[in-house]
mmCIF file of C-alpha atoms in Angstrom:
data_model
loop_
_atom_site.group_PDB
_atom_site.id
_atom_site.type_symbol
_atom_site.label_atom_id
_atom_site.label_comp_id
_atom_site.label_asym_id
_atom_site.label_seq_id
_atom_site.Cartn_x
_atom_site.Cartn_y
_atom_site.Cartn_z
ATOM 1 C CA MET A 1 121.855 124.827 76.726
ATOM 2 C CA GLU A 2 124.443 122.086 77.169
ATOM 3 C CA PHE A 3 123.647 121.036 80.974
ATOM 4 C CA GLU A 4 119.350 121.284 80.521
ATOM 5 C CA ALA A 5 119.031 119.584 77.733
ATOM 6 C CA VAL A 6 120.976 116.127 79.574
ATOM 7 C CA PHE A 7 119.751 116.869 82.980
ATOM 8 C CA ILE A 8 116.372 117.477 83.272
ATOM 9 C CA PRO A 9 115.241 114.061 80.427
ATOM 10 C CA VAL A 10 117.048 112.092 82.814
ATOM 11 C CA LEU A 11 116.287 112.852 86.369
ATOM 12 C CA TYR A 12 112.282 113.595 84.572
ATOM 13 C CA THR A 13 112.417 109.627 83.376
ATOM 14 C CA VAL A 14 113.738 108.115 86.748
ATOM 15 C CA ALA A 15 110.477 110.244 88.882
ATOM 16 C CA VAL A 16 108.500 108.849 85.789
ATOM 17 C CA VAL A 17 109.358 105.427 86.423
ATOM 18 C CA VAL A 18 109.798 105.478 90.025
ATOM 19 C CA GLY A 19 106.970 107.499 90.492
ATOM 20 C CA PHE A 20 104.341 105.588 88.630
ATOM 21 C CA LEU A 21 106.252 102.145 90.351
ATOM 22 C CA GLY A 22 105.202 103.805 94.221
ATOM 23 C CA ASN A 23 101.954 105.274 93.210
ATOM 24 C CA GLY A 24 100.914 101.904 91.114
ATOM 25 C CA LEU A 25 101.124 100.695 94.177
ATOM 26 C CA VAL A 26 99.491 102.945 97.043
ATOM 27 C CA LEU A 27 96.623 103.155 94.361
ATOM 28 C CA ALA A 28 96.964 99.664 94.010
ATOM 29 C CA VAL A 29 97.341 98.736 97.992
ATOM 30 C CA LEU A 30 94.091 101.412 98.740
ATOM 31 C CA TRP A 31 92.336 99.325 96.034
ATOM 32 C CA GLN A 32 92.213 96.491 98.126
ATOM 33 C CA LYS A 33 91.590 97.800 101.000
ATOM 34 C CA ARG A 34 88.754 100.057 99.993
ATOM 35 C CA ARG A 35 86.183 98.500 102.106
ATOM 36 C CA THR A 36 87.640 100.015 105.134
ATOM 37 C CA TRP A 37 89.718 103.649 103.915
ATOM 38 C CA SER A 38 89.944 105.326 106.612
ATOM 39 C CA VAL A 39 89.880 109.110 106.362
ATOM 40 C CA THR A 40 93.738 109.493 105.641
ATOM 41 C CA ASP A 41 93.766 106.587 103.825
ATOM 42 C CA THR A 42 91.048 109.081 101.307
ATOM 43 C CA PHE A 43 93.984 112.097 101.069
ATOM 44 C CA ILE A 44 96.428 109.442 101.077
ATOM 45 C CA LEU A 45 94.891 108.157 97.394
ATOM 46 C CA HIS A 46 94.044 111.003 95.683
ATOM 47 C CA LEU A 47 97.005 112.509 96.406
ATOM 48 C CA ALA A 48 98.130 109.765 94.595
ATOM 49 C CA VAL A 49 96.132 110.332 91.808
ATOM 50 C CA SER A 50 97.474 113.954 91.838
ATOM 51 C CA ASP A 51 100.882 112.694 92.765
ATOM 52 C CA VAL A 52 100.242 110.678 89.112
ATOM 53 C CA LEU A 53 99.050 113.167 86.585
ATOM 54 C CA LEU A 54 101.097 115.544 87.001
ATOM 55 C CA LEU A 55 103.772 112.735 86.846
ATOM 56 C CA LEU A 56 102.177 112.421 83.148
ATOM 57 C CA THR A 57 103.173 116.012 81.765
ATOM 58 C CA LEU A 58 107.124 115.582 83.056
ATOM 59 C CA PRO A 59 107.741 113.971 79.378
ATOM 60 C CA PHE A 60 106.691 116.818 77.682
ATOM 61 C CA TRP A 61 109.059 119.318 80.391
ATOM 62 C CA ALA A 62 111.450 116.265 79.471
ATOM 63 C CA VAL A 63 111.397 116.631 75.039
ATOM 64 C CA GLN A 64 110.955 120.233 75.306
ATOM 65 C CA ALA A 65 114.483 120.857 77.918
ATOM 66 C CA ALA A 66 116.395 118.371 75.943
ATOM 67 C CA LYS A 67 114.999 119.951 72.397
ATOM 68 C CA SER A 68 111.854 122.776 72.451
ATOM 69 C CA TRP A 69 108.818 122.768 72.859
ATOM 70 C CA THR A 70 107.395 121.078 69.343
ATOM 71 C CA PHE A 71 103.310 120.445 70.894
ATOM 72 C CA GLY A 72 101.702 122.905 70.222
ATOM 73 C CA THR A 73 100.104 126.058 72.529
ATOM 74 C CA GLY A 74 96.855 124.079 72.734
ATOM 75 C CA LEU A 75 98.995 121.082 74.636
ATOM 76 C CA CYS A 76 101.630 123.240 75.776
ATOM 77 C CA LYS A 77 97.988 125.271 77.926
ATOM 78 C CA MET A 78 96.381 121.573 78.244
ATOM 79 C CA ALA A 79 99.884 120.440 80.340
ATOM 80 C CA GLY A 80 101.153 123.543 82.064
ATOM 81 C CA SER A 81 97.019 124.483 83.769
ATOM 82 C CA ILE A 82 96.774 119.970 84.540
ATOM 83 C CA PHE A 83 100.713 120.027 85.763
ATOM 84 C CA GLN A 84 99.444 122.806 87.746
ATOM 85 C CA ILE A 85 96.937 121.240 89.086
ATOM 86 C CA ASN A 86 98.273 118.535 90.558
ATOM 87 C CA PHE A 87 101.213 120.769 91.769
ATOM 88 C CA TYR A 88 98.511 122.779 94.069
ATOM 89 C CA CYS A 89 96.385 119.557 94.594
ATOM 90 C CA GLY A 90 99.218 117.775 95.555
ATOM 91 C CA ILE A 91 101.600 120.674 98.415
ATOM 92 C CA PHE A 92 97.326 121.068 99.202
ATOM 93 C CA LEU A 93 96.670 117.749 99.918
ATOM 94 C CA LEU A 94 99.520 117.404 102.296
ATOM 95 C CA ALA A 95 97.906 120.487 104.217
ATOM 96 C CA CYS A 96 94.499 118.851 104.955
ATOM 97 C CA ILE A 97 96.435 115.404 105.638
ATOM 98 C CA SER A 98 98.443 117.345 108.885
ATOM 99 C CA VAL A 99 95.778 119.605 109.631
ATOM 100 C CA ASP A 100 93.186 116.097 110.531
ATOM 101 C CA ARG A 101 95.833 114.218 111.733
ATOM 102 C CA TYR A 102 96.864 116.757 114.126
ATOM 103 C CA MET A 103 92.487 117.516 114.745
ATOM 104 C CA SER A 104 92.957 113.527 116.054
ATOM 105 C CA ILE A 105 95.972 113.931 118.406
ATOM 106 C CA ILE A 106 96.494 117.202 119.953
ATOM 107 C CA HIS A 107 92.096 117.873 120.589
ATOM 108 C CA ALA A 108 90.971 114.172 120.233
ATOM 109 C CA VAL A 109 88.607 115.175 117.527
ATOM 110 C CA GLN A 110 87.036 113.553 114.714
ATOM 111 C CA MET A 111 86.850 116.481 112.244
ATOM 112 C CA TYR A 112 85.036 113.242 109.754
ATOM 113 C CA SER A 113 82.635 110.698 111.039
ATOM 114 C CA ARG A 114 83.266 107.030 109.575
ATOM 115 C CA LYS A 115 79.248 106.673 108.981
ATOM 116 C CA LYS A 116 79.575 110.086 106.349
ATOM 117 C CA PRO A 117 82.952 109.258 104.777
ATOM 118 C CA TRP A 118 81.238 111.363 101.862
ATOM 119 C CA VAL A 119 82.147 114.521 104.029
ATOM 120 C CA VAL A 120 86.342 113.673 103.331
ATOM 121 C CA GLN A 121 85.868 112.927 99.990
ATOM 122 C CA ALA A 122 83.609 116.155 99.609
ATOM 123 C CA SER A 123 86.748 118.294 100.775
ATOM 124 C CA CYS A 124 89.291 115.971 98.513
ATOM 125 C CA LEU A 125 86.887 117.583 95.732
ATOM 126 C CA ALA A 126 86.886 120.797 97.005
ATOM 127 C CA VAL A 127 90.798 121.185 96.771
ATOM 128 C CA TRP A 128 90.336 120.064 93.962
ATOM 129 C CA PHE A 129 88.314 122.291 92.137
ATOM 130 C CA VAL A 130 89.879 125.909 94.294
ATOM 131 C CA CYS A 131 93.351 123.824 92.466
ATOM 132 C CA LEU A 132 91.021 124.842 89.094
ATOM 133 C CA LEU A 133 90.386 127.951 89.528
ATOM 134 C CA LEU A 134 94.291 128.451 90.489
ATOM 135 C CA SER A 135 95.101 127.629 87.011
ATOM 136 C CA ILE A 136 93.111 129.778 85.144
ATOM 137 C CA PRO A 137 96.231 132.056 84.433
ATOM 138 C CA ASP A 138 97.976 128.813 82.738
ATOM 139 C CA TRP A 139 94.895 127.954 80.147
ATOM 140 C CA LEU A 140 94.426 131.889 79.645
ATOM 141 C CA TYR A 141 98.133 133.493 79.339
ATOM 142 C CA LEU A 142 100.833 129.759 78.710
ATOM 143 C CA THR A 143 101.511 129.928 75.076
ATOM 144 C CA ALA A 144 103.927 128.080 72.986
ATOM 145 C CA ASP A 145 106.359 130.826 72.018
ATOM 146 C CA ASN A 146 109.500 131.199 70.757
ATOM 147 C CA ASP A 147 112.743 132.172 73.053
ATOM 148 C CA TYR A 148 115.321 134.049 71.297
ATOM 149 C CA ARG A 149 117.516 134.394 74.219
ATOM 150 C CA ARG A 150 117.672 130.112 74.059
ATOM 151 C CA GLY A 151 117.129 129.919 70.227
ATOM 152 C CA LYS A 152 114.885 127.349 70.699
ATOM 153 C CA THR A 153 110.253 127.232 71.348
ATOM 154 C CA GLU A 154 108.872 126.744 74.561
ATOM 155 C CA CYS A 155 105.938 127.330 76.273
ATOM 156 C CA VAL A 156 106.118 129.920 78.654
ATOM 157 C CA HIS A 157 103.555 132.237 80.505
ATOM 158 C CA LYS A 158 102.682 135.356 77.562
ATOM 159 C CA TYR A 159 101.470 137.946 79.399
ATOM 160 C CA PRO A 160 99.283 140.506 78.195
ATOM 161 C CA GLU A 161 100.498 144.868 79.469
ATOM 162 C CA PRO A 162 101.927 145.393 82.235
ATOM 163 C CA ARG A 163 103.408 142.353 81.782
ATOM 164 C CA GLN A 164 105.980 142.551 84.688
ATOM 165 C CA ALA A 165 102.718 143.570 86.690
ATOM 166 C CA TRP A 166 101.183 140.331 85.801
ATOM 167 C CA ARG A 167 103.347 138.057 86.568
ATOM 168 C CA LEU A 168 104.725 138.787 89.880
ATOM 169 C CA GLY A 169 100.792 139.216 90.951
ATOM 170 C CA PHE A 170 100.809 135.604 89.504
ATOM 171 C CA ARG A 171 104.189 134.035 91.556
ATOM 172 C CA LEU A 172 103.260 136.350 94.612
ATOM 173 C CA LEU A 173 99.921 134.071 93.815
ATOM 174 C CA TYR A 174 102.659 130.737 94.113
ATOM 175 C CA HIS A 175 104.933 131.904 96.645
ATOM 176 C CA VAL A 176 101.714 132.672 98.899
ATOM 177 C CA LEU A 177 99.128 130.133 98.437
ATOM 178 C CA GLY A 178 102.057 126.924 96.883
ATOM 179 C CA PHE A 179 104.195 127.409 99.232
ATOM 180 C CA LEU A 180 104.280 129.677 102.483
ATOM 181 C CA ILE A 181 100.421 129.174 103.291
ATOM 182 C CA PRO A 182 100.934 125.131 103.402
ATOM 183 C CA ALA A 183 103.610 125.081 104.703
ATOM 184 C CA ALA A 184 102.860 127.353 107.462
ATOM 185 C CA ILE A 185 99.863 124.452 108.490
ATOM 186 C CA MET A 186 101.981 122.161 108.118
ATOM 187 C CA VAL A 187 105.150 123.350 111.088
ATOM 188 C CA PHE A 188 102.437 124.671 113.111
ATOM 189 C CA CYS A 189 100.277 121.534 113.770
ATOM 190 C CA TYR A 190 103.299 118.854 113.117
ATOM 191 C CA THR A 191 105.457 120.719 115.319
ATOM 192 C CA CYS A 192 102.561 120.663 118.847
ATOM 193 C CA ILE A 193 102.285 117.011 117.638
ATOM 194 C CA LEU A 194 105.817 116.902 118.669
ATOM 195 C CA LEU A 195 105.429 118.349 121.847
ATOM 196 C CA ARG A 196 102.471 116.370 122.801
ATOM 197 C CA LEU A 197 104.274 113.135 121.998
ATOM 198 C CA CYS A 198 107.867 113.864 123.597
ATOM 199 C CA ARG A 199 105.272 114.674 126.982
ATOM 200 C CA GLY A 200 103.206 111.696 126.687
ATOM 201 C CA SER A 201 104.948 108.479 127.400
ATOM 202 C CA ARG A 202 108.560 107.581 125.354
ATOM 203 C CA ASN A 203 107.896 103.937 123.946
ATOM 204 C CA MET A 204 108.762 102.977 120.313
ATOM 205 C CA GLN A 205 105.356 103.016 119.319
ATOM 206 C CA LYS A 206 105.401 107.011 119.698
ATOM 207 C CA GLN A 207 109.310 107.573 118.835
ATOM 208 C CA ARG A 208 108.672 105.672 114.811
ATOM 209 C CA ALA A 209 105.163 108.052 114.927
ATOM 210 C CA MET A 210 108.150 111.638 115.657
ATOM 211 C CA ARG A 211 110.724 110.341 113.490
ATOM 212 C CA VAL A 212 107.663 110.189 110.468
ATOM 213 C CA ILE A 213 106.286 113.247 111.132
ATOM 214 C CA LEU A 214 109.990 114.830 110.714
ATOM 215 C CA ALA A 215 110.664 112.876 107.586
ATOM 216 C CA LEU A 216 107.715 114.768 106.125
ATOM 217 C CA VAL A 217 108.586 118.521 106.975
ATOM 218 C CA VAL A 218 111.666 118.248 106.216
ATOM 219 C CA ALA A 219 110.595 116.213 102.628
ATOM 220 C CA PHE A 220 108.390 119.956 102.063
ATOM 221 C CA PHE A 221 111.479 121.583 102.803
ATOM 222 C CA VAL A 222 114.616 119.363 101.225
ATOM 223 C CA SER A 223 112.098 119.908 98.119
ATOM 224 C CA TRP A 224 110.221 123.044 97.807
ATOM 225 C CA THR A 225 112.363 125.729 99.721
ATOM 226 C CA PRO A 226 114.519 126.034 97.515
ATOM 227 C CA TYR A 227 113.467 126.649 93.679
ATOM 228 C CA ASN A 228 111.184 128.935 96.144
ATOM 229 C CA ILE A 229 113.796 131.265 96.284
ATOM 230 C CA THR A 230 115.156 131.150 93.691
ATOM 231 C CA LEU A 231 111.782 131.643 91.565
ATOM 232 C CA ILE A 232 112.598 135.115 94.458
ATOM 233 C CA ALA A 233 114.962 136.190 93.211
ATOM 234 C CA ASP A 234 114.525 135.789 89.387
ATOM 235 C CA THR A 235 111.808 137.575 89.884
ATOM 236 C CA VAL A 236 113.691 140.349 91.979
ATOM 237 C CA TYR A 237 116.675 140.073 89.257
ATOM 238 C CA THR A 238 113.551 140.583 85.517
ATOM 239 C CA LYS A 239 112.027 142.955 87.071
ATOM 240 C CA ASN A 240 112.924 145.072 85.085
ATOM 241 C CA GLU A 241 112.895 144.704 81.126
ATOM 242 C CA THR A 242 115.473 146.916 81.267
ATOM 243 C CA ASN A 243 117.902 144.305 84.132
ATOM 244 C CA SER A 244 122.019 145.747 82.849
ATOM 245 C CA SER A 245 122.449 142.436 85.547
ATOM 246 C CA SER A 246 124.684 140.448 82.582
ATOM 247 C CA CYS A 247 124.308 137.444 80.578
ATOM 248 C CA ASP A 248 126.102 134.538 83.404
ATOM 249 C CA THR A 249 124.473 136.264 85.615
ATOM 250 C CA PHE A 250 120.541 134.831 83.735
ATOM 251 C CA THR A 251 121.905 131.685 82.260
ATOM 252 C CA ALA A 252 122.206 130.807 86.411
ATOM 253 C CA LEU A 253 119.250 131.533 87.055
ATOM 254 C CA ASP A 254 117.924 129.519 84.066
ATOM 255 C CA ILE A 255 120.050 126.665 85.576
ATOM 256 C CA SER A 256 118.963 127.098 89.113
ATOM 257 C CA LEU A 257 115.798 126.867 87.860
ATOM 258 C CA ALA A 258 116.338 123.764 85.990
ATOM 259 C CA VAL A 259 117.706 122.263 89.596
ATOM 260 C CA THR A 260 115.892 123.239 92.160
ATOM 261 C CA SER A 261 111.892 122.605 90.584
ATOM 262 C CA SER A 262 113.126 119.250 88.968
ATOM 263 C CA LEU A 263 114.380 119.324 93.576
ATOM 264 C CA GLY A 264 110.317 120.046 94.041
ATOM 265 C CA TYR A 265 109.292 117.419 91.156
ATOM 266 C CA LEU A 266 110.972 114.711 92.926
ATOM 267 C CA HIS A 267 109.162 114.746 95.706
ATOM 268 C CA CYS A 268 105.661 112.893 93.706
ATOM 269 C CA CYS A 269 108.202 110.173 94.579
ATOM 270 C CA VAL A 270 109.136 110.582 97.879
ATOM 271 C CA ASN A 271 105.165 111.065 99.385
ATOM 272 C CA PRO A 272 104.907 107.773 98.476
ATOM 273 C CA LEU A 273 108.195 106.393 100.188
ATOM 274 C CA LEU A 274 107.109 108.473 103.420
ATOM 275 C CA TYR A 275 102.746 108.144 103.248
ATOM 276 C CA ALA A 276 102.399 104.542 103.525
ATOM 277 C CA PHE A 277 106.576 102.593 102.323
ATOM 278 C CA VAL A 278 107.142 103.445 106.781
ATOM 279 C CA GLY A 279 103.934 101.803 107.059
ATOM 280 C CA VAL A 280 103.332 98.825 108.738
ATOM 281 C CA LYS A 281 100.397 97.677 107.974
ATOM 282 C CA PHE A 282 101.161 98.906 103.752
ATOM 283 C CA ARG A 283 104.297 96.506 104.332
ATOM 284 C CA ARG A 284 102.153 94.038 105.062
ATOM 285 C CA HIS A 285 99.627 94.763 103.093
ATOM 286 C CA LEU A 286 101.581 94.550 100.273
ATOM 287 C CA VAL A 287 102.786 91.079 100.906
ATOM 288 C CA GLU A 288 99.700 89.959 101.273
ATOM 289 C CA MET A 289 98.930 91.519 97.936
ATOM 290 C CA LEU A 290 101.813 90.008 95.726
ATOM 291 C CA LYS A 291 101.296 87.239 97.941
ATOM 292 C CA ALA A 292 98.153 86.458 96.643
ATOM 293 C CA LEU A 293 99.011 86.860 93.263
ATOM 294 C CA HIS A 294 101.699 84.118 92.748
ATOM 295 C CA CYS A 295 99.301 81.750 94.811
ATOM 296 C CA PRO A 296 95.353 82.721 93.718
ATOM 297 C CA LEU A 297 94.370 79.830 95.247
ATOM 298 C CA LYS A 298 94.811 81.082 98.997
ATOM 299 C CA THR A 299 91.741 82.719 99.275
ATOM 300 C CA LYS A 300 92.134 83.684 103.061
ATOM 301 C CA MET A 301 94.715 86.207 103.958
ATOM 302 C CA VAL A 302 96.290 86.627 106.922
ATOM 303 C CA SER A 303 94.999 89.123 109.177
ATOM 304 C CA VAL A 304 96.451 92.803 109.399
ATOM 305 C CA SER A 305 96.751 93.385 113.858
ATOM 306 C CA ARG A 306 94.691 96.463 114.589
ATOM 307 C CA LYS A 307 97.993 97.685 116.039
ATOM 308 C CA SER A 308 97.771 101.554 115.218
ATOM 309 C CA SER A 309 99.945 102.587 112.137
ATOM 310 C CA VAL A 310 102.046 105.158 111.685
ATOM 311 C CA TRP A 311 99.339 106.890 111.125
ATOM 312 C CA SER A 312 97.263 106.053 113.787
ATOM 313 C CA GLU A 313 99.418 106.854 117.287
ATOM 314 C CA THR A 314 96.632 108.422 118.913
ATOM 315 C CA ASP A 315 93.305 107.691 116.711
ATOM 316 C CA THR A 316 92.369 104.564 118.100
ATOM 317 C CA THR A 317 88.692 104.945 115.404
ATOM 318 C CA ASN A 318 91.419 105.498 112.228
ATOM 319 C CA THR A 319 92.271 100.889 110.895
ATOM 320 C CA SER A 320 93.918 102.564 108.230
ATOM 321 C CA ALA A 321 95.518 100.254 105.903
ATOM 322 C CA PHE A 322 99.255 102.430 106.022
#
C-alpha cells in the first residue's frame, strides 16, 4: 500500500522529533525542580517516561510500513510488548491524574500525603506492573509472519485455535481497559470539576483551568475514539475468516486503521503541551532553566510565584512545577 508506505514513516518521524523534544523539556524541568515535586509532578514524570518509551518503538513500525518487518520475531515481541505496556500506562496515568484532581477539587481530600511521597511512587509502580501483566499476550503471540494479502512480512499476533475467539477476547480487553474505563473515569471526574468551577467564582484563573480541563478531555477522545471505532468495524468485518466482503472493503479498513492509529500515537506528543506548556509555572521554570544554561555565573534564580497554576486551582498545598 503506497499510501501507508509514505504516510506512516513521515508522520512517525515528526511524532518522534516533536515527542522527544516536548517530553525531554518536561523531564528537564522536573529534574530541575525535583526537590519540590508535587503529586501531579510525579504522575507527569511517569507519563513523560511512558511517552518516551512509546516513541522509541515508532521507528520500528515506520520501517514495517515503508518496507516490511525485517527485525525478526524476537524484536517483534519486544517492540510490540514495550509499545503495549506504555500505551496502557499512558492512559492509566491520565486517569490517575483525573482522580487526583477530582478528589482535591471536589472533596478537598489529598489522596497522597506530602509527608509520604513514596505512596504516589508506589501507585505509579503498581500501574506499570498492571500494564506489564496486560502485555503478556503480546509476549506470547506476537511473531514476524508473512501477510499474503499485503505481500510482505509483518509483526502480527498469531493466536492459537480458535484464533477468532482469542482475537475477539483480546480486542474486547483492549477496548474495555484501554479506552472505555479510562474514558469513563476522565469524563466523570472532569465533568464534576467543571460543574464545581462553574458554580464558583468566575475569575480569570478558574476560566483558564476550565479551558485546560476541556482540552484534556477533547484531546483524549479526538486521539483515540476514531481508532477504537475503526477497530470495532475491523473486528466485525473479519470475525469470520470466510467473510465475503470485497477486497476494497479490507483495503479501506487497512487505510483507516493506519490513519486512526497514527492519530492515537500522536497523543504522546500532545501530552507535553496539555500537561505542561499551558502551565504558567512550567513556562517560567523553562525560561529560568534556559537562562541558567546560557548564563552559568548567575546562580541565583528568579523566585517562582506560589500562585496556584492551572493544575492546582483549589489545591492550596500543591507546589507543582506546572
